[in-house]
Amino acid sequence: MDLSLPERLDDDDSLDELLRPLVRDPDVPPAADSVTLRFGTLRFVEPVGVALLASLLEWLQRHGTSCEIRVPADAEDAEPIRYLDDAGFFERYLGYRLSGHASLRPTTRPLAFVRPAESYAWTQNTLVAWLAHSLSMPPDALGIIGIGLGEVFNNVRDHSGVEGGCVFAQHFPRQQRVQIAVSDFGVGIPATVRRKEPDLDDPAALLRATDAGFSSQSVINNLGAGLDSLLTQVALANGGTVRIRSGAAALTAEAPDGAVLRTPAPMDTVYPGTLLRLDLRTDTFDPDEAEDESLSW
Amino acid sequence: MTTPPLHVLDLVPQCYSAEDGQQVYQVVAPPLARGERVALSFAGVAVVTSSFANTALVPLLDLVGADSLRERLALQDLRPAVARLLRQRLASEATRRARAVES
């Protein structure tokens, strides 16, 4: 199969344009024995696009599908190609950087495949340390990031059926935000929820998964609440937004008025696993945050 | 009787996984079950997860009951994000258990 990337990899439509020809179900082998991905058509890519590309390539490899990446020589200077090259994407999947001048940008955290067992150390020692340095803040002031990703990776471990997720992060200093994208091609949230509540469609299942008291009990003694905690920390406490795509559904969470507003929606194309986009505000991290609370509940 | 304050990072290297939580539970549960007061310090902890809370603290609700737990377990030295998560987990599970008893 010969596939040219869409011009943009940022929103749902463009991500679906890439997914649709290749993936119908994470457990069904790819629609082709070999795939050629042509990058010459790419004009813009966001972190979610990078995470999706990586997940797709990992999934193709897992199914034994040979994958060729083609970048025309005259496209190597195009901004999205340089961005991917600087982020280490081609080094990871081709074994080499396209340009001798490629170097990691200080505002980019290179693509990583993170296993749950490594996720605490990676988040604290790599992701948080990088952003804290950029913001000139103590790492402990960015606890929300560790908590949020902890919830994500505990979910990957308990429910996804895959070994880990692809993570990519981009800091936007002028906008005072950081975007973190995590993708896995595992079971997906709606399928997991339907083990306990089989009558829910994908949007209802995705919404249900974010309820505080819900657990699919995929793991004994798993009381759930991971996604609820993620939304509370990112949307309510940080003032950021969370967008989740899984199965034939998406859900956006934000807290414009002091309460988390969760908006599920059906999607025409199935995302074979889970894609999370965390948009965090960096102006709400408190470098002087104290450890002085006692808990009453 | 109050046991000396326990520092959670003396019990586990991080408050992240369900297994971390189980280790904490195994230390704090026996004195609470004996009717003692326990103080647990989260000094140095910037990250907790619901998986940790679900195995470290939530089962204590079933062990001694919500009212006794509020009285006997003191969680101290918490960062706001950590306090928020632990409060959310304990309050939510205490409410769920109370509703189950009523129905």
XYZ file of C-alpha atoms in Angstrom:
400
model
C 0.000 0.000 0.000
C 1.312 3.400 -1.000
C 0.105 6.169 1.274
C 0.843 9.877 1.186
C 0.475 11.641 4.506
C -2.266 14.263 4.645
C -1.150 17.877 4.476
C -1.846 18.347 8.164
C -1.647 16.011 11.126
C -3.333 17.987 13.854
C -7.081 17.600 14.012
C -9.393 14.611 13.963
C -10.136 14.802 10.246
C -6.499 14.741 9.268
C -5.653 11.962 11.721
C -8.539 9.925 10.355
C -7.344 10.468 6.820
C -4.143 8.648 7.757
C -5.783 5.945 9.846
C -8.711 5.000 7.666
C -6.875 3.118 4.904
C -4.765 1.096 7.325
C -6.481 0.324 10.580
C -9.903 -1.012 11.400
C -9.247 -2.858 14.611
C -6.066 -3.114 16.686
C -6.365 -6.906 16.720
C -6.935 -7.257 12.981
C -3.722 -7.226 10.954
C -3.056 -4.180 8.839
C -4.833 -3.904 5.536
C -1.539 -4.475 3.678
C 1.585 -6.633 3.987
C 3.804 -3.672 3.229
C 3.237 0.036 3.488
C 5.071 2.985 1.988
C 4.466 6.231 3.834
C 5.265 9.303 1.764
C 6.090 12.375 3.816
C 6.478 14.825 0.933
C 2.880 16.010 1.223
C 3.071 16.929 4.914
C 2.802 20.649 5.623
C 2.000 20.840 9.333
C 2.158 18.481 12.292
C 1.176 18.807 15.941
C 2.248 16.607 18.871
C -0.858 14.439 18.513
C 0.155 13.803 14.899
C 3.646 12.776 15.948
C 2.307 10.422 18.625
C -0.161 8.929 16.161
C 2.524 8.361 13.528
C 4.704 6.630 16.080
C 1.863 4.434 17.342
C 1.004 3.516 13.787
C 4.561 2.495 12.987
C 4.888 0.520 16.223
C 1.609 -1.251 15.429
C 2.659 -2.052 11.857
C 5.952 -3.480 13.148
C 4.136 -5.523 15.771
C 2.036 -7.133 13.041
C 5.067 -7.839 10.882
C 4.105 -5.343 8.197
C 7.116 -3.924 6.443
C 7.047 -0.172 6.424
C 9.038 2.135 4.216
C 9.333 5.838 4.919
C 9.943 8.062 1.906
C 10.941 11.697 2.159
C 11.773 13.397 -1.146
C 15.086 15.221 -1.068
C 13.406 18.521 -1.930
C 11.079 18.150 1.086
C 13.845 17.737 3.661
C 13.977 21.479 4.270
C 10.231 21.801 4.729
C 9.368 22.853 8.258
C 7.338 19.784 9.302
C 10.083 17.470 8.052
C 12.749 19.476 9.870
C 10.558 19.461 12.975
C 10.257 15.680 12.882
C 13.951 15.313 12.151
C 14.933 17.580 15.047
C 12.565 15.618 17.308
C 14.364 12.373 16.491
C 11.502 10.816 14.579
C 13.530 9.713 11.546
C 16.435 8.607 13.702
C 14.061 6.315 15.565
C 12.299 4.875 12.505
C 14.949 5.114 9.784
C 18.002 4.741 11.961
C 19.457 8.062 10.926
C 18.680 11.777 10.843
C 17.862 13.239 7.460
C 19.981 16.307 7.988
C 23.401 16.683 9.499
C 22.075 19.879 11.051
C 19.179 18.181 12.839
C 19.274 18.844 16.543
C 16.768 18.674 19.337
C 14.957 21.958 19.880
C 14.853 23.139 23.491
C 11.068 23.393 23.295
C 10.599 19.792 22.158
C 10.806 16.575 24.096
C 11.787 13.790 21.668
C 9.409 10.999 20.888
C 9.600 8.174 23.400
C 8.017 4.757 23.727
C 7.343 4.440 27.437
C 6.412 1.284 29.290
C 4.293 1.640 32.432
C 7.014 0.152 34.611
C 9.374 2.922 33.448
C 6.801 5.675 33.347
C 7.346 7.222 36.787
C 11.095 7.531 36.307
C 10.725 8.733 32.713
C 8.093 11.327 33.586
C 10.037 12.724 36.537
C 13.594 12.449 35.277
C 12.988 13.278 31.621
C 9.717 15.074 30.922
C 9.243 17.064 34.125
C 12.948 17.804 34.479
C 13.002 19.201 30.915
C 9.968 21.432 31.393
C 10.996 22.573 34.877
C 14.342 23.653 33.457
C 12.597 25.565 30.660
C 10.301 27.290 33.147
C 13.020 27.841 35.764
C 10.840 26.117 38.336
C 11.471 23.382 40.881
C 10.308 20.043 39.439
C 7.924 19.447 42.335
C 5.872 22.460 41.202
C 4.909 20.444 38.119
C 3.364 17.616 40.136
C 0.174 17.777 38.084
C 2.092 16.465 35.079
C 3.390 13.491 37.044
C -0.046 12.788 38.458
C -1.742 13.093 35.057
C 0.711 10.868 33.243
C 0.672 8.454 36.161
C -3.044 8.025 35.645
C -2.515 7.549 31.904
C 0.188 4.924 32.268
C -1.564 3.031 35.040
C -4.507 2.805 32.641
C -2.214 1.551 29.878
C -0.858 -1.088 32.242
C -4.215 -2.210 33.610
C -6.404 -2.072 30.519
C -4.691 -1.609 27.166
C -3.132 -5.015 26.601
C -0.073 -3.416 25.022
C 3.392 -2.820 26.383
C 3.357 0.946 26.486
C 2.513 4.202 24.799
C 4.196 6.703 22.499
C 4.701 10.088 24.133
C 5.601 13.386 22.547
C 5.677 16.822 24.152
C 6.000 20.360 22.860
C 6.391 23.503 24.941
C 4.907 26.719 23.559
C 6.556 29.406 25.714
C 4.803 32.400 24.145
C 1.394 30.787 24.609
C 2.350 29.668 28.117
C 1.311 26.102 27.489
C 2.723 22.647 26.985
C 1.079 19.931 24.918
C 1.671 16.300 25.755
C 0.336 13.584 23.459
C 0.176 9.906 24.408
C -0.963 7.206 22.016
C -1.338 3.460 22.253
C -2.901 0.967 19.856
C -4.369 -1.224 22.510
C -7.846 -2.404 23.372
C -9.288 1.086 23.654
C -11.465 2.531 26.386
C -14.966 1.759 25.033
C -14.193 -1.943 24.625
C -12.838 -2.058 28.169
C -15.926 -0.339 29.586
C -18.247 -2.716 27.725
C -16.780 -5.658 29.681
C -18.865 -4.330 32.530
C -21.590 -2.331 30.762
C -22.102 -4.017 27.382
C -24.979 -1.880 26.166
C -23.107 1.407 25.966
C -22.107 2.844 22.601
C -18.614 4.275 22.232
C -19.356 7.892 23.247
C -21.384 6.770 26.277
C -18.682 4.281 27.221
C -15.951 6.880 26.977
C -17.958 9.261 29.145
C -18.644 6.468 31.639
C -14.959 5.686 31.903
C -14.373 9.185 33.242
C -16.931 8.818 36.045
C -15.330 8.886 39.479
C -16.858 5.693 40.752
C -16.532 3.578 37.626
C -14.155 0.680 37.245
C -14.101 -1.939 34.536
C -12.312 -4.128 37.071
C -9.935 -5.379 34.422
C -7.568 -5.861 37.320
C -8.708 -7.204 40.657
C -8.967 -4.443 43.263
C -8.909 -1.804 40.529
C -11.351 0.794 41.779
C -10.942 3.011 38.761
C -11.102 6.794 39.009
C -7.897 7.240 37.004
C -9.495 9.202 34.168
C -11.618 11.241 36.577
C -8.440 12.126 38.444
C -6.695 13.068 35.189
C -9.508 15.395 34.161
C -9.714 16.982 37.609
C -6.014 17.688 37.781
C -5.559 18.974 34.238
C -8.873 20.715 33.564
C -9.913 21.905 36.999
C -6.664 22.461 38.851
C -4.428 23.514 35.970
C -7.022 25.187 33.762
C -5.932 23.080 30.826
C -7.854 20.752 28.537
C -7.886 17.032 27.936
C -8.994 15.418 24.710
C -9.345 11.660 24.494
C -9.987 9.664 21.341
C -10.729 5.992 21.618
C -12.793 3.680 19.485
C -15.469 5.586 17.595
C -15.623 8.384 20.143
C -13.868 11.444 21.447
C -14.235 13.373 24.687
C -13.062 16.845 25.567
C -12.769 18.010 29.162
C -12.272 21.548 30.356
C -13.357 23.607 33.332
C -14.238 27.137 32.222
C -16.521 27.822 35.204
C -15.020 25.907 38.100
C -16.475 22.498 37.265
C -15.213 19.913 34.794
C -17.293 19.943 31.618
C -17.005 16.632 29.751
C -18.217 16.626 26.160
C -18.380 13.251 24.402
C -18.904 12.959 20.657
C -19.193 10.133 18.129
C -16.437 9.833 15.525
C -16.832 8.395 12.040
C -13.426 6.695 12.129
C -12.389 4.217 14.798
C -9.196 5.078 16.679
C -7.708 1.641 17.364
C -6.558 2.253 20.901
C -6.381 5.520 22.804
C -4.982 8.930 21.936
C -4.708 11.515 24.680
C -3.904 15.148 24.219
C -3.108 17.114 27.357
C -2.923 20.865 26.937
C -1.575 22.338 30.148
C -1.148 25.927 31.120
C 2.322 26.714 32.371
C 1.291 29.998 34.019
C -0.676 28.168 36.722
C 2.246 26.123 38.033
C 3.220 27.556 41.416
C 6.955 27.542 42.159
C 6.279 28.474 45.773
C 3.762 25.729 46.402
C 4.117 24.503 49.972
C 3.723 21.110 51.561
C 1.577 22.303 54.367
C -1.855 20.863 53.858
C -3.399 18.387 56.188
C -6.192 16.339 54.787
C -9.759 16.648 55.842
C -12.348 14.857 53.772
C -2.351 5.984 71.526
C -0.664 7.685 68.540
C 2.134 5.984 66.678
C 5.075 8.226 65.720
C 4.532 9.941 62.354
C 5.322 7.716 59.419
C 6.943 9.174 56.334
C 5.443 7.533 53.308
C 8.721 7.769 51.360
C 10.330 5.642 54.067
C 7.826 2.924 53.156
C 7.846 3.132 49.344
C 10.101 4.866 46.788
C 7.123 6.596 45.154
C 3.334 6.783 45.558
C 2.534 5.655 42.039
C 1.344 2.107 41.549
C -1.179 -0.155 43.213
C 1.741 -2.174 44.552
C 3.181 0.941 46.218
C -0.187 1.469 47.842
C -0.402 -2.092 49.096
C 2.922 -1.707 50.869
C 1.708 1.414 52.636
C -1.565 -0.266 53.574
C 0.281 -3.180 55.153
C 2.056 -0.776 57.493
C -0.782 1.546 58.468
C -3.642 -0.951 58.667
C -2.577 -2.931 61.763
C -2.268 0.005 64.181
C -5.516 1.496 62.881
C -7.249 -1.827 63.364
C -5.999 -1.837 66.950
C -7.666 1.506 67.523
C -4.470 3.562 67.420
C -4.025 6.906 65.706
C -1.647 7.044 62.763
C -0.004 10.107 61.265
C 1.254 9.664 57.709
C 3.475 12.361 56.244
C 3.646 12.966 52.507
C 6.612 15.284 52.752
C 8.601 15.113 49.516
C 5.740 13.616 47.523
C 4.755 15.611 44.454
C 3.025 12.767 42.611
C 0.350 10.334 43.714
C -2.105 8.395 41.594
C -5.565 7.018 42.114
C -4.100 3.500 41.793
C -1.951 4.231 44.838
C -4.811 5.777 46.792
C -7.127 2.889 45.896
C -4.861 0.340 47.576
C -3.167 2.423 50.289
C -6.095 4.314 51.747
C -9.471 3.295 50.355
C -9.393 -0.210 51.906
C -8.970 1.470 55.301
C -12.568 2.635 54.918
C -13.669 -0.980 54.959
C -11.274 -1.829 57.771
C -12.296 0.773 60.344
C -15.122 2.780 58.762
C -15.130 6.331 57.475
C -15.818 8.072 60.789
C -13.077 6.188 62.633
C -10.673 6.745 59.767
C -11.268 10.497 59.805
C -10.600 10.503 63.510
C -7.569 8.236 63.603
C -5.647 8.760 60.344
C -3.882 12.094 59.880
C -2.446 12.755 56.433
C 0.079 15.579 56.638
C 2.543 17.686 54.699
C 0.602 17.492 51.477
C 1.077 19.491 48.341
C -2.229 20.868 47.005
C -2.395 18.491 44.028
C -1.671 15.503 46.260
C -4.237 16.618 48.834
C -6.789 17.135 46.070
C -6.411 13.610 44.718
C -6.413 11.860 48.092
C -9.385 13.894 49.288
C -11.284 13.119 46.097
C -10.646 9.387 46.404
C -11.515 9.087 50.079
C -14.595 11.292 49.905
C -15.900 9.574 46.787
C -15.450 6.067 48.173
C -16.840 6.999 51.601
C -19.958 8.399 49.915
C -20.355 5.327 47.746
C -20.157 3.044 50.753
C -22.642 5.161 52.700
C -25.120 4.973 49.799
C -24.658 1.220 49.556
C -25.534 0.864 53.226
C -28.620 3.050 52.855
C -30.002 1.182 49.856
